[in-house]
PDB file of N, CA, C and O in Angstrom:
ATOM      1  N   MET A 509       0.546  66.140  52.559  1.00 58.00           N
ATOM      2  CA  MET A 509       0.504  66.146  53.992  1.00 58.00           C
ATOM      3  C   MET A 509       1.078  67.453  54.516  1.00 58.00           C
ATOM      4  O   MET A 509       2.138  67.902  54.079  1.00 58.00           O
ATOM      5  N   GLU A 510       0.396  68.063  55.422  1.00 69.00           N
ATOM      6  CA  GLU A 510       0.821  69.346  55.960  1.00 69.00           C
ATOM      7  C   GLU A 510       1.820  69.139  57.086  1.00 69.00           C
ATOM      8  O   GLU A 510       1.622  68.323  57.972  1.00 69.00           O
ATOM      9  N   GLU A 511       2.905  69.892  57.018  1.00 73.00           N
ATOM     10  CA  GLU A 511       3.939  69.801  58.045  1.00 73.00           C
ATOM     11  C   GLU A 511       3.516  70.579  59.284  1.00 73.00           C
ATOM     12  O   GLU A 511       2.874  71.613  59.195  1.00 73.00           O
ATOM     13  N   ASP A 512       3.910  70.086  60.442  1.00 85.00           N
ATOM     14  CA  ASP A 512       3.656  70.793  61.686  1.00 85.00           C
ATOM     15  C   ASP A 512       4.910  71.573  62.064  1.00 85.00           C
ATOM     16  O   ASP A 512       5.945  70.988  62.370  1.00 85.00           O
ATOM     17  N   TYR A 513       4.814  72.882  62.004  1.00 89.00           N
ATOM     18  CA  TYR A 513       5.933  73.738  62.358  1.00 89.00           C
ATOM     19  C   TYR A 513       5.747  74.248  63.776  1.00 89.00           C
ATOM     20  O   TYR A 513       4.661  74.646  64.160  1.00 89.00           O
ATOM     21  N   ASN A 514       6.804  74.260  64.535  1.00 91.00           N
ATOM     22  CA  ASN A 514       6.787  74.817  65.877  1.00 91.00           C
ATOM     23  C   ASN A 514       7.292  76.260  65.762  1.00 91.00           C
ATOM     24  O   ASN A 514       8.464  76.544  65.995  1.00 91.00           O
ATOM     25  N   TRP A 515       6.398  77.168  65.378  1.00 93.00           N
ATOM     26  CA  TRP A 515       6.799  78.544  65.096  1.00 93.00           C
ATOM     27  C   TRP A 515       7.294  79.270  66.335  1.00 93.00           C
ATOM     28  O   TRP A 515       8.152  80.148  66.235  1.00 93.00           O
ATOM     29  N   ASN A 516       6.782  78.912  67.492  1.00 95.00           N
ATOM     30  CA  ASN A 516       7.255  79.537  68.724  1.00 95.00           C
ATOM     31  C   ASN A 516       8.737  79.233  68.928  1.00 95.00           C
ATOM     32  O   ASN A 516       9.527  80.130  69.227  1.00 95.00           O
ATOM     33  N   LEU A 517       9.124  77.995  68.737  1.00 94.00           N
ATOM     34  CA  LEU A 517      10.527  77.599  68.880  1.00 94.00           C
ATOM     35  C   LEU A 517      11.384  78.192  67.764  1.00 94.00           C
ATOM     36  O   LEU A 517      12.490  78.675  68.022  1.00 94.00           O
ATOM     37  N   ILE A 518      10.878  78.183  66.551  1.00 94.00           N
ATOM     38  CA  ILE A 518      11.636  78.724  65.417  1.00 94.00           C
ATOM     39  C   ILE A 518      11.925  80.208  65.630  1.00 94.00           C
ATOM     40  O   ILE A 518      13.050  80.671  65.418  1.00 94.00           O
ATOM     41  N   LEU A 519      10.938  80.956  66.069  1.00 94.00           N
ATOM     42  CA  LEU A 519      11.135  82.387  66.272  1.00 94.00           C
ATOM     43  C   LEU A 519      12.058  82.682  67.449  1.00 94.00           C
ATOM     44  O   LEU A 519      12.815  83.651  67.415  1.00 94.00           O
ATOM     45  N   LYS A 520      12.013  81.861  68.469  1.00 95.00           N
ATOM     46  CA  LYS A 520      12.904  82.069  69.613  1.00 95.00           C
ATOM     47  C   LYS A 520      14.352  81.748  69.283  1.00 95.00           C
ATOM     48  O   LYS A 520      15.263  82.327  69.855  1.00 95.00           O
ATOM     49  N   ILE A 521      14.580  80.825  68.380  1.00 95.00           N
ATOM     50  CA  ILE A 521      15.943  80.408  68.052  1.00 95.00           C
ATOM     51  C   ILE A 521      16.491  81.135  66.830  1.00 95.00           C
ATOM     52  O   ILE A 521      17.574  81.717  66.863  1.00 95.00           O
ATOM     53  N   ALA A 522      15.766  81.105  65.742  1.00 96.00           N
ATOM     54  CA  ALA A 522      16.306  81.570  64.460  1.00 96.00           C
ATOM     55  C   ALA A 522      16.399  83.088  64.364  1.00 96.00           C
ATOM     56  O   ALA A 522      17.353  83.604  63.788  1.00 96.00           O
ATOM     57  N   VAL A 523      15.442  83.814  64.901  1.00 96.00           N
ATOM     58  CA  VAL A 523      15.447  85.269  64.727  1.00 96.00           C
ATOM     59  C   VAL A 523      16.625  85.934  65.443  1.00 96.00           C
ATOM     60  O   VAL A 523      17.312  86.758  64.834  1.00 96.00           O
ATOM     61  N   PRO A 524      16.934  85.613  66.709  1.00 97.00           N
ATOM     62  CA  PRO A 524      18.111  86.245  67.317  1.00 97.00           C
ATOM     63  C   PRO A 524      19.417  85.897  66.605  1.00 97.00           C
ATOM     64  O   PRO A 524      20.273  86.767  66.402  1.00 97.00           O
ATOM     65  N   ILE A 525      19.567  84.641  66.201  1.00 97.00           N
ATOM     66  CA  ILE A 525      20.780  84.248  65.486  1.00 97.00           C
ATOM     67  C   ILE A 525      20.827  84.934  64.123  1.00 97.00           C
ATOM     68  O   ILE A 525      21.887  85.405  63.691  1.00 97.00           O
ATOM     69  N   ALA A 526      19.696  85.048  63.452  1.00 97.00           N
ATOM     70  CA  ALA A 526      19.654  85.715  62.146  1.00 97.00           C
ATOM     71  C   ALA A 526      19.986  87.197  62.269  1.00 97.00           C
ATOM     72  O   ALA A 526      20.650  87.753  61.393  1.00 97.00           O
ATOM     73  N   LEU A 527      19.548  87.840  63.337  1.00 97.00           N
ATOM     74  CA  LEU A 527      19.881  89.253  63.535  1.00 97.00           C
ATOM     75  C   LEU A 527      21.375  89.447  63.776  1.00 97.00           C
ATOM     76  O   LEU A 527      21.970  90.408  63.276  1.00 97.00           O
ATOM     77  N   ILE A 528      21.988  88.543  64.516  1.00 97.00           N
ATOM     78  CA  ILE A 528      23.437  88.627  64.740  1.00 97.00           C
ATOM     79  C   ILE A 528      24.187  88.405  63.430  1.00 97.00           C
ATOM     80  O   ILE A 528      25.120  89.151  63.102  1.00 97.00           O
ATOM     81  N   ILE A 529      23.767  87.427  62.658  1.00 97.00           N
ATOM     82  CA  ILE A 529      24.411  87.155  61.370  1.00 97.00           C
ATOM     83  C   ILE A 529      24.207  88.328  60.416  1.00 97.00           C
ATOM     84  O   ILE A 529      25.119  88.715  59.680  1.00 97.00           O
ATOM     85  N   ALA A 530      23.021  88.921  60.422  1.00 96.00           N
ATOM     86  CA  ALA A 530      22.763  90.075  59.558  1.00 96.00           C
ATOM     87  C   ALA A 530      23.670  91.240  59.934  1.00 96.00           C
ATOM     88  O   ALA A 530      24.211  91.922  59.051  1.00 96.00           O
ATOM     89  N   TYR A 531      23.858  91.472  61.207  1.00 96.00           N
ATOM     90  CA  TYR A 531      24.759  92.549  61.639  1.00 96.00           C
ATOM     91  C   TYR A 531      26.193  92.254  61.217  1.00 96.00           C
ATOM     92  O   TYR A 531      26.896  93.156  60.753  1.00 96.00           O
ATOM     93  N   LEU A 532      26.628  91.013  61.366  1.00 95.00           N
ATOM     94  CA  LEU A 532      27.995  90.670  60.976  1.00 95.00           C
ATOM     95  C   LEU A 532      28.193  90.784  59.468  1.00 95.00           C
ATOM     96  O   LEU A 532      29.271  91.169  59.010  1.00 95.00           O
ATOM     97  N   PHE A 533      27.176  90.452  58.689  1.00 94.00           N
ATOM     98  CA  PHE A 533      27.293  90.606  57.242  1.00 94.00           C
ATOM     99  C   PHE A 533      27.200  92.067  56.825  1.00 94.00           C
ATOM    100  O   PHE A 533      27.664  92.440  55.752  1.00 94.00           O
ATOM    101  N   TYR A 534      26.614  92.908  57.653  1.00 94.00           N
ATOM    102  CA  TYR A 534      26.516  94.330  57.338  1.00 94.00           C
ATOM    103  C   TYR A 534      27.815  95.064  57.659  1.00 94.00           C
ATOM    104  O   TYR A 534      28.174  96.015  56.979  1.00 94.00           O
ATOM    105  N   THR A 535      28.527  94.625  58.696  1.00 93.00           N
ATOM    106  CA  THR A 535      29.759  95.308  59.087  1.00 93.00           C
ATOM    107  C   THR A 535      30.874  94.995  58.106  1.00 93.00           C
ATOM    108  O   THR A 535      30.752  94.136  57.232  1.00 93.00           O
ATOM    109  N   ASN A 536      31.970  95.695  58.274  1.00 89.00           N
ATOM    110  CA  ASN A 536      33.111  95.542  57.369  1.00 89.00           C
ATOM    111  C   ASN A 536      34.177  94.638  57.967  1.00 89.00           C
ATOM    112  O   ASN A 536      35.338  95.025  58.089  1.00 89.00           O
ATOM    113  N   ILE A 537      33.799  93.438  58.354  1.00 92.00           N
ATOM    114  CA  ILE A 537      34.796  92.478  58.802  1.00 92.00           C
ATOM    115  C   ILE A 537      35.229  91.641  57.608  1.00 92.00           C
ATOM    116  O   ILE A 537      34.624  91.703  56.537  1.00 92.00           O
ATOM    117  N   SER A 538      36.272  90.869  57.803  1.00 94.00           N
ATOM    118  CA  SER A 538      36.812  90.113  56.678  1.00 94.00           C
ATOM    119  C   SER A 538      35.819  89.048  56.207  1.00 94.00           C
ATOM    120  O   SER A 538      34.952  88.597  56.951  1.00 94.00           O
ATOM    121  N   SER A 539      35.994  88.654  54.978  1.00 93.00           N
ATOM    122  CA  SER A 539      35.087  87.690  54.368  1.00 93.00           C
ATOM    123  C   SER A 539      35.164  86.331  55.063  1.00 93.00           C
ATOM    124  O   SER A 539      34.163  85.642  55.197  1.00 93.00           O
ATOM    125  N   GLY A 540      36.351  85.964  55.512  1.00 95.00           N
ATOM    126  CA  GLY A 540      36.512  84.691  56.208  1.00 95.00           C
ATOM    127  C   GLY A 540      35.715  84.634  57.501  1.00 95.00           C
ATOM    128  O   GLY A 540      35.090  83.620  57.823  1.00 95.00           O
ATOM    129  N   TRP A 541      35.723  85.733  58.260  1.00 96.00           N
ATOM    130  CA  TRP A 541      34.954  85.778  59.504  1.00 96.00           C
ATOM    131  C   TRP A 541      33.461  85.779  59.240  1.00 96.00           C
ATOM    132  O   TRP A 541      32.684  85.223  60.011  1.00 96.00           O
ATOM    133  N   LYS A 542      33.055  86.410  58.146  1.00 95.00           N
ATOM    134  CA  LYS A 542      31.626  86.398  57.795  1.00 95.00           C
ATOM    135  C   LYS A 542      31.145  84.982  57.530  1.00 95.00           C
ATOM    136  O   LYS A 542      30.112  84.557  58.038  1.00 95.00           O
ATOM    137  N   TRP A 543      31.897  84.250  56.728  1.00 94.00           N
ATOM    138  CA  TRP A 543      31.484  82.895  56.379  1.00 94.00           C
ATOM    139  C   TRP A 543      31.605  81.949  57.557  1.00 94.00           C
ATOM    140  O   TRP A 543      30.799  81.038  57.722  1.00 94.00           O
ATOM    141  N   PHE A 544      32.625  82.163  58.417  1.00 97.00           N
ATOM    142  CA  PHE A 544      32.741  81.360  59.631  1.00 97.00           C
ATOM    143  C   PHE A 544      31.551  81.607  60.555  1.00 97.00           C
ATOM    144  O   PHE A 544      30.990  80.663  61.121  1.00 97.00           O
ATOM    145  N   SER A 545      31.160  82.877  60.696  1.00 96.00           N
ATOM    146  CA  SER A 545      30.017  83.182  61.556  1.00 96.00           C
ATOM    147  C   SER A 545      28.720  82.632  60.967  1.00 96.00           C
ATOM    148  O   SER A 545      27.836  82.201  61.715  1.00 96.00           O
ATOM    149  N   LEU A 546      28.597  82.619  59.638  1.00 96.00           N
ATOM    150  CA  LEU A 546      27.413  82.041  59.012  1.00 96.00           C
ATOM    151  C   LEU A 546      27.337  80.538  59.272  1.00 96.00           C
ATOM    152  O   LEU A 546      26.279  80.020  59.651  1.00 96.00           O
ATOM    153  N   ILE A 547      28.451  79.848  59.121  1.00 97.00           N
ATOM    154  CA  ILE A 547      28.469  78.407  59.378  1.00 97.00           C
ATOM    155  C   ILE A 547      28.170  78.131  60.845  1.00 97.00           C
ATOM    156  O   ILE A 547      27.393  77.224  61.170  1.00 97.00           O
ATOM    157  N   ALA A 548      28.747  78.920  61.738  1.00 97.00           N
ATOM    158  CA  ALA A 548      28.479  78.740  63.164  1.00 97.00           C
ATOM    159  C   ALA A 548      27.014  79.023  63.480  1.00 97.00           C
ATOM    160  O   ALA A 548      26.381  78.292  64.250  1.00 97.00           O
ATOM    161  N   GLY A 549      26.451  80.078  62.891  1.00 97.00           N
ATOM    162  CA  GLY A 549      25.048  80.404  63.117  1.00 97.00           C
ATOM    163  C   GLY A 549      24.111  79.336  62.594  1.00 97.00           C
ATOM    164  O   GLY A 549      23.119  78.989  63.247  1.00 97.00           O
ATOM    165  N   LEU A 550      24.422  78.789  61.417  1.00 97.00           N
ATOM    166  CA  LEU A 550      23.610  77.706  60.870  1.00 97.00           C
ATOM    167  C   LEU A 550      23.692  76.466  61.754  1.00 97.00           C
ATOM    168  O   LEU A 550      22.685  75.804  62.012  1.00 97.00           O
ATOM    169  N   PHE A 551      24.899  76.174  62.225  1.00 98.00           N
ATOM    170  CA  PHE A 551      25.070  75.010  63.094  1.00 98.00           C
ATOM    171  C   PHE A 551      24.313  75.184  64.405  1.00 98.00           C
ATOM    172  O   PHE A 551      23.607  74.267  64.848  1.00 98.00           O
ATOM    173  N   PHE A 552      24.461  76.351  65.031  1.00 97.00           N
ATOM    174  CA  PHE A 552      23.804  76.566  66.323  1.00 97.00           C
ATOM    175  C   PHE A 552      22.281  76.599  66.201  1.00 97.00           C
ATOM    176  O   PHE A 552      21.582  76.059  67.055  1.00 97.00           O
ATOM    177  N   SER A 553      21.774  77.219  65.153  1.00 97.00           N
ATOM    178  CA  SER A 553      20.317  77.232  65.004  1.00 97.00           C
ATOM    179  C   SER A 553      19.777  75.829  64.740  1.00 97.00           C
ATOM    180  O   SER A 553      18.729  75.452  65.269  1.00 97.00           O
ATOM    181  N   GLY A 554      20.492  75.043  63.954  1.00 96.00           N
ATOM    182  CA  GLY A 554      20.071  73.669  63.716  1.00 96.00           C
ATOM    183  C   GLY A 554      20.221  72.794  64.949  1.00 96.00           C
ATOM    184  O   GLY A 554      19.340  71.982  65.254  1.00 96.00           O
ATOM    185  N   ALA A 555      21.327  72.955  65.672  1.00 97.00           N
ATOM    186  CA  ALA A 555      21.567  72.116  66.848  1.00 97.00           C
ATOM    187  C   ALA A 555      20.587  72.429  67.980  1.00 97.00           C
ATOM    188  O   ALA A 555      20.070  71.513  68.635  1.00 97.00           O
ATOM    189  N   ILE A 556      20.324  73.695  68.209  1.00 96.00           N
ATOM    190  CA  ILE A 556      19.408  74.067  69.280  1.00 96.00           C
ATOM    191  C   ILE A 556      17.984  73.628  68.939  1.00 96.00           C
ATOM    192  O   ILE A 556      17.271  73.095  69.798  1.00 96.00           O
ATOM    193  N   SER A 557      17.573  73.850  67.702  1.00 96.00           N
ATOM    194  CA  SER A 557      16.218  73.426  67.338  1.00 96.00           C
ATOM    195  C   SER A 557      16.090  71.899  67.324  1.00 96.00           C
ATOM    196  O   SER A 557      15.031  71.369  67.638  1.00 96.00           O
ATOM    197  N   TYR A 558      17.173  71.191  67.005  1.00 96.00           N
ATOM    198  CA  TYR A 558      17.141  69.727  67.070  1.00 96.00           C
ATOM    199  C   TYR A 558      17.052  69.242  68.511  1.00 96.00           C
ATOM    200  O   TYR A 558      16.355  68.272  68.806  1.00 96.00           O
ATOM    201  N   ALA A 559      17.754  69.925  69.412  1.00 96.00           N
ATOM    202  CA  ALA A 559      17.725  69.522  70.815  1.00 96.00           C
ATOM    203  C   ALA A 559      16.344  69.744  71.436  1.00 96.00           C
ATOM    204  O   ALA A 559      15.912  68.971  72.289  1.00 96.00           O
ATOM    205  N   LYS A 560      15.668  70.802  71.002  1.00 95.00           N
ATOM    206  CA  LYS A 560      14.353  71.118  71.569  1.00 95.00           C
ATOM    207  C   LYS A 560      13.219  70.358  70.884  1.00 95.00           C
ATOM    208  O   LYS A 560      12.248  69.990  71.526  1.00 95.00           O
ATOM    209  N   ASP A 561      13.330  70.161  69.567  1.00 91.00           N
ATOM    210  CA  ASP A 561      12.252  69.537  68.805  1.00 91.00           C
ATOM    211  C   ASP A 561      12.878  68.733  67.672  1.00 91.00           C
ATOM    212  O   ASP A 561      13.614  69.290  66.858  1.00 91.00           O
ATOM    213  N   LYS A 562      12.614  67.474  67.598  1.00 89.00           N
ATOM    214  CA  LYS A 562      13.275  66.590  66.637  1.00 89.00           C
ATOM    215  C   LYS A 562      12.634  66.588  65.245  1.00 89.00           C
ATOM    216  O   LYS A 562      13.030  65.818  64.395  1.00 89.00           O
ATOM    217  N   LYS A 563      11.666  67.471  65.005  1.00 91.00           N
ATOM    218  CA  LYS A 563      11.004  67.485  63.699  1.00 91.00           C
ATOM    219  C   LYS A 563      11.914  68.134  62.647  1.00 91.00           C
ATOM    220  O   LYS A 563      12.502  69.184  62.870  1.00 91.00           O
ATOM    221  N   LYS A 564      12.008  67.478  61.484  1.00 91.00           N
ATOM    222  CA  LYS A 564      12.851  68.003  60.415  1.00 91.00           C
ATOM    223  C   LYS A 564      12.355  69.347  59.910  1.00 91.00           C
ATOM    224  O   LYS A 564      13.157  70.202  59.545  1.00 91.00           O
ATOM    225  N   SER A 565      11.058  69.531  59.888  1.00 92.00           N
ATOM    226  CA  SER A 565      10.516  70.780  59.358  1.00 92.00           C
ATOM    227  C   SER A 565      10.935  71.968  60.223  1.00 92.00           C
ATOM    228  O   SER A 565      11.250  73.036  59.704  1.00 92.00           O
ATOM    229  N   THR A 566      10.973  71.785  61.514  1.00 93.00           N
ATOM    230  CA  THR A 566      11.393  72.861  62.417  1.00 93.00           C
ATOM    231  C   THR A 566      12.875  73.157  62.256  1.00 93.00           C
ATOM    232  O   THR A 566      13.278  74.325  62.209  1.00 93.00           O
ATOM    233  N   ILE A 567      13.679  72.116  62.145  1.00 94.00           N
ATOM    234  CA  ILE A 567      15.136  72.293  62.031  1.00 94.00           C
ATOM    235  C   ILE A 567      15.489  73.023  60.745  1.00 94.00           C
ATOM    236  O   ILE A 567      16.230  74.014  60.754  1.00 94.00           O
ATOM    237  N   PHE A 568      14.956  72.560  59.628  1.00 95.00           N
ATOM    238  CA  PHE A 568      15.310  73.171  58.347  1.00 95.00           C
ATOM    239  C   PHE A 568      14.729  74.574  58.191  1.00 95.00           C
ATOM    240  O   PHE A 568      15.326  75.419  57.522  1.00 95.00           O
ATOM    241  N   THR A 569      13.600  74.841  58.802  1.00 95.00           N
ATOM    242  CA  THR A 569      13.048  76.188  58.741  1.00 95.00           C
ATOM    243  C   THR A 569      13.905  77.158  59.541  1.00 95.00           C
ATOM    244  O   THR A 569      14.157  78.281  59.095  1.00 95.00           O
ATOM    245  N   ALA A 570      14.372  76.740  60.714  1.00 96.00           N
ATOM    246  CA  ALA A 570      15.237  77.598  61.525  1.00 96.00           C
ATOM    247  C   ALA A 570      16.549  77.887  60.796  1.00 96.00           C
ATOM    248  O   ALA A 570      17.005  79.034  60.751  1.00 96.00           O
ATOM    249  N   VAL A 571      17.136  76.873  60.201  1.00 97.00           N
ATOM    250  CA  VAL A 571      18.384  77.057  59.446  1.00 97.00           C
ATOM    251  C   VAL A 571      18.129  77.911  58.208  1.00 97.00           C
ATOM    252  O   VAL A 571      18.935  78.779  57.860  1.00 97.00           O
ATOM    253  N   GLY A 572      17.008  77.698  57.551  1.00 97.00           N
ATOM    254  CA  GLY A 572      16.675  78.469  56.350  1.00 97.00           C
ATOM    255  C   GLY A 572      16.475  79.943  56.628  1.00 97.00           C
ATOM    256  O   GLY A 572      16.876  80.788  55.828  1.00 97.00           O
ATOM    257  N   ILE A 573      15.887  80.276  57.750  1.00 97.00           N
ATOM    258  CA  ILE A 573      15.690  81.683  58.105  1.00 97.00           C
ATOM    259  C   ILE A 573      17.033  82.370  58.303  1.00 97.00           C
ATOM    260  O   ILE A 573      17.256  83.490  57.827  1.00 97.00           O
ATOM    261  N   VAL A 574      17.961  81.711  58.974  1.00 97.00           N
ATOM    262  CA  VAL A 574      19.294  82.289  59.188  1.00 97.00           C
ATOM    263  C   VAL A 574      20.017  82.454  57.855  1.00 97.00           C
ATOM    264  O   VAL A 574      20.605  83.509  57.577  1.00 97.00           O
ATOM    265  N   PHE A 575      19.955  81.445  57.004  1.00 97.00           N
ATOM    266  CA  PHE A 575      20.641  81.511  55.706  1.00 97.00           C
ATOM    267  C   PHE A 575      20.047  82.596  54.809  1.00 97.00           C
ATOM    268  O   PHE A 575      20.785  83.369  54.187  1.00 97.00           O
ATOM    269  N   LEU A 576      18.730  82.669  54.743  1.00 97.00           N
ATOM    270  CA  LEU A 576      18.096  83.676  53.891  1.00 97.00           C
ATOM    271  C   LEU A 576      18.352  85.092  54.393  1.00 97.00           C
ATOM    272  O   LEU A 576      18.503  86.022  53.588  1.00 97.00           O
ATOM    273  N   THR A 577      18.427  85.274  55.689  1.00 97.00           N
ATOM    274  CA  THR A 577      18.743  86.590  56.229  1.00 97.00           C
ATOM    275  C   THR A 577      20.144  87.028  55.818  1.00 97.00           C
ATOM    276  O   THR A 577      20.349  88.169  55.395  1.00 97.00           O
ATOM    277  N   ALA A 578      21.113  86.129  55.925  1.00 96.00           N
ATOM    278  CA  ALA A 578      22.475  86.453  55.508  1.00 96.00           C
ATOM    279  C   ALA A 578      22.539  86.739  54.012  1.00 96.00           C
ATOM    280  O   ALA A 578      23.215  87.676  53.570  1.00 96.00           O
ATOM    281  N   LEU A 579      21.818  85.971  53.225  1.00 96.00           N
ATOM    282  CA  LEU A 579      21.804  86.171  51.778  1.00 96.00           C
ATOM    283  C   LEU A 579      21.185  87.513  51.403  1.00 96.00           C
ATOM    284  O   LEU A 579      21.723  88.237  50.561  1.00 96.00           O
ATOM    285  N   ILE A 580      20.090  87.868  52.044  1.00 96.00           N
ATOM    286  CA  ILE A 580      19.418  89.137  51.758  1.00 96.00           C
ATOM    287  C   ILE A 580      20.308  90.313  52.119  1.00 96.00           C
ATOM    288  O   ILE A 580      20.452  91.265  51.341  1.00 96.00           O
ATOM    289  N   VAL A 581      20.929  90.269  53.295  1.00 96.00           N
ATOM    290  CA  VAL A 581      21.797  91.375  53.716  1.00 96.00           C
ATOM    291  C   VAL A 581      23.004  91.486  52.799  1.00 96.00           C
ATOM    292  O   VAL A 581      23.411  92.594  52.433  1.00 96.00           O
ATOM    293  N   ARG A 582      23.557  90.370  52.383  1.00 94.00           N
ATOM    294  CA  ARG A 582      24.714  90.405  51.485  1.00 94.00           C
ATOM    295  C   ARG A 582      24.357  91.043  50.144  1.00 94.00           C
ATOM    296  O   ARG A 582      25.079  91.899  49.627  1.00 94.00           O
ATOM    297  N   PHE A 583      23.227  90.649  49.559  1.00 95.00           N
ATOM    298  CA  PHE A 583      22.834  91.220  48.281  1.00 95.00           C
ATOM    299  C   PHE A 583      22.441  92.690  48.407  1.00 95.00           C
ATOM    300  O   PHE A 583      22.752  93.493  47.525  1.00 95.00           O
ATOM    301  N   LEU A 584      21.772  93.063  49.470  1.00 95.00           N
ATOM    302  CA  LEU A 584      21.413  94.468  49.669  1.00 95.00           C
ATOM    303  C   LEU A 584      22.651  95.335  49.822  1.00 95.00           C
ATOM    304  O   LEU A 584      22.704  96.452  49.323  1.00 95.00           O
ATOM    305  N   LYS A 585      23.657  94.835  50.522  1.00 93.00           N
ATOM    306  CA  LYS A 585      24.895  95.600  50.688  1.00 93.00           C
ATOM    307  C   LYS A 585      25.671  95.661  49.373  1.00 93.00           C
ATOM    308  O   LYS A 585      26.237  96.703  49.033  1.00 93.00           O
ATOM    309  N   ASN A 586      25.696  94.566  48.587  1.00 92.00           N
ATOM    310  CA  ASN A 586      26.404  94.572  47.311  1.00 92.00           C
ATOM    311  C   ASN A 586      25.758  95.521  46.303  1.00 92.00           C
ATOM    312  O   ASN A 586      26.453  96.124  45.488  1.00 92.00           O
ATOM    313  N   PHE A 587      24.441  95.632  46.340  1.00 93.00           N
ATOM    314  CA  PHE A 587      23.753  96.535  45.414  1.00 93.00           C
ATOM    315  C   PHE A 587      23.693  97.971  45.905  1.00 93.00           C
ATOM    316  O   PHE A 587      23.188  98.848  45.222  1.00 93.00           O
ATOM    317  N   GLY A 588      24.206  98.220  47.121  1.00 89.00           N
ATOM    318  CA  GLY A 588      24.270  99.577  47.639  1.00 89.00           C
ATOM    319  C   GLY A 588      22.973 100.080  48.214  1.00 89.00           C
ATOM    320  O   GLY A 588      22.817 101.284  48.410  1.00 89.00           O
ATOM    321  N   ILE A 589      22.041  99.207  48.492  1.00 88.00           N
ATOM    322  CA  ILE A 589      20.763  99.636  49.044  1.00 88.00           C
ATOM    323  C   ILE A 589      20.886  99.924  50.527  1.00 88.00           C
ATOM    324  O   ILE A 589      20.263 100.836  51.045  1.00 88.00           O
ATOM    325  N   VAL A 590      21.715  99.157  51.230  1.00 75.00           N
ATOM    326  CA  VAL A 590      21.903  99.366  52.662  1.00 75.00           C
ATOM    327  C   VAL A 590      23.260  99.936  52.932  1.00 75.00           C
ATOM    328  O   VAL A 590      24.211  99.630  52.333  1.00 75.00           O
TER     329      VAL A 590
END
């Protein structure tokens, strides 16, 4: 069964939060603040997408985009690419 994704909502919510999280993971702030901001970003992207659309596929996709962005920026910075 094909899932129905609300890409308009996902892009409006997850991309701005993911960009903020990516910037925070790129800067030289403490590790505790990075992880706190990641948890807050995951919570806010999930909560906002849940409030607008109750579909699980939309909620988990929005949270996944934020998480994958933070993971990519962290690995790129650790390997010295960025």
